[in-house]
Amino acid sequence: MSTSTYTVTGMTCGHCVSSVKSEIGKIDGVTSVDVDLASGAVRVESTAPLSDADIVAAVDEAGYEVAV
């Protein structure tokens, strides 16, 4: 099991949170996605370490950005 945390910018509502969770959840191996709207923190649990590029692409697909 692997856990990673990212900061996503641009989320302003529950729909934003749902979109980010949905897109990240589509990545192979992801078992859980927790999003804190207030801080922008996104915690991703997976069966194996994930590529940061995959997370960035999923967040981009949802219409948001991962802060660097």
mmCIF file of C-alpha atoms in Angstrom:
data_model
loop_
_atom_site.group_PDB
_atom_site.id
_atom_site.type_symbol
_atom_site.label_atom_id
_atom_site.label_comp_id
_atom_site.label_asym_id
_atom_site.label_seq_id
_atom_site.Cartn_x
_atom_site.Cartn_y
_atom_site.Cartn_z
ATOM 1 C CA MET A 1 0.000 0.000 0.000
ATOM 2 C CA SER A 2 1.288 3.451 -0.906
ATOM 3 C CA THR A 3 0.003 6.880 0.175
ATOM 4 C CA SER A 4 0.756 10.188 -1.552
ATOM 5 C CA THR A 5 -0.450 13.705 -0.824
ATOM 6 C CA TYR A 6 -0.858 16.532 -3.325
ATOM 7 C CA THR A 7 -2.196 20.081 -3.230
ATOM 8 C CA VAL A 8 -4.778 20.904 -5.884
ATOM 9 C CA THR A 9 -5.632 24.521 -6.696
ATOM 10 C CA GLY A 10 -8.816 25.978 -8.120
ATOM 11 C CA MET A 11 -11.392 23.837 -6.312
ATOM 12 C CA THR A 12 -14.253 25.920 -4.907
ATOM 13 C CA CYS A 13 -17.171 23.525 -4.275
ATOM 14 C CA GLY A 14 -18.332 19.978 -3.739
ATOM 15 C CA HIS A 15 -18.629 19.382 -7.481
ATOM 16 C CA CYS A 16 -14.934 20.273 -7.843
ATOM 17 C CA VAL A 17 -14.057 17.715 -5.168
ATOM 18 C CA SER A 18 -16.170 15.044 -6.909
ATOM 19 C CA SER A 19 -14.514 15.717 -10.261
ATOM 20 C CA VAL A 20 -10.998 15.417 -8.833
ATOM 21 C CA LYS A 21 -11.880 12.246 -6.889
ATOM 22 C CA SER A 22 -13.473 10.690 -9.951
ATOM 23 C CA GLU A 23 -10.560 11.354 -12.312
ATOM 24 C CA ILE A 24 -7.871 10.222 -9.862
ATOM 25 C CA GLY A 25 -9.962 7.174 -8.994
ATOM 26 C CA LYS A 26 -9.738 6.019 -12.619
ATOM 27 C CA ILE A 27 -5.958 5.479 -12.340
ATOM 28 C CA ASP A 28 -5.036 1.787 -12.111
ATOM 29 C CA GLY A 29 -4.152 0.766 -8.580
ATOM 30 C CA VAL A 30 -5.878 3.663 -6.782
ATOM 31 C CA THR A 31 -7.840 2.333 -3.806
ATOM 32 C CA SER A 32 -8.872 5.568 -2.068
ATOM 33 C CA VAL A 33 -8.966 9.326 -2.740
ATOM 34 C CA ASP A 34 -9.655 11.837 0.040
ATOM 35 C CA VAL A 35 -10.001 15.530 -0.826
ATOM 36 C CA ASP A 36 -10.083 18.416 1.657
ATOM 37 C CA LEU A 37 -11.737 21.352 -0.102
ATOM 38 C CA ALA A 38 -10.573 24.001 2.391
ATOM 39 C CA SER A 39 -6.862 23.200 2.116
ATOM 40 C CA GLY A 40 -6.809 21.643 -1.353
ATOM 41 C CA ALA A 41 -5.070 18.573 0.078
ATOM 42 C CA VAL A 42 -5.619 15.368 -1.856
ATOM 43 C CA ARG A 43 -4.545 12.084 -0.263
ATOM 44 C CA VAL A 44 -4.290 9.128 -2.626
ATOM 45 C CA GLU A 45 -3.881 5.525 -1.499
ATOM 46 C CA SER A 46 -2.855 2.906 -4.021
ATOM 47 C CA THR A 47 -1.658 -0.664 -4.256
ATOM 48 C CA ALA A 48 1.732 0.535 -5.571
ATOM 49 C CA PRO A 49 3.507 3.897 -5.899
ATOM 50 C CA LEU A 50 1.919 6.106 -8.563
ATOM 51 C CA SER A 51 3.536 8.320 -11.146
ATOM 52 C CA ASP A 52 3.197 12.022 -10.310
ATOM 53 C CA ALA A 53 2.593 12.571 -14.027
ATOM 54 C CA ASP A 54 -0.496 10.324 -13.870
ATOM 55 C CA ILE A 55 -1.889 12.330 -10.933
ATOM 56 C CA VAL A 56 -1.165 15.655 -12.660
ATOM 57 C CA ALA A 57 -2.855 14.417 -15.853
ATOM 58 C CA ALA A 58 -5.945 13.230 -13.948
ATOM 59 C CA VAL A 59 -6.260 16.518 -12.044
ATOM 60 C CA ASP A 60 -5.799 18.422 -15.311
ATOM 61 C CA GLU A 61 -8.543 16.314 -16.918
ATOM 62 C CA ALA A 62 -10.831 17.357 -14.043
ATOM 63 C CA GLY A 63 -10.011 21.010 -14.832
ATOM 64 C CA TYR A 64 -7.666 21.834 -11.947
ATOM 65 C CA GLU A 65 -3.939 22.029 -11.245
ATOM 66 C CA VAL A 66 -1.542 20.326 -8.893
ATOM 67 C CA ALA A 67 0.496 22.971 -7.034
ATOM 68 C CA VAL A 68 4.243 22.502 -7.294
#
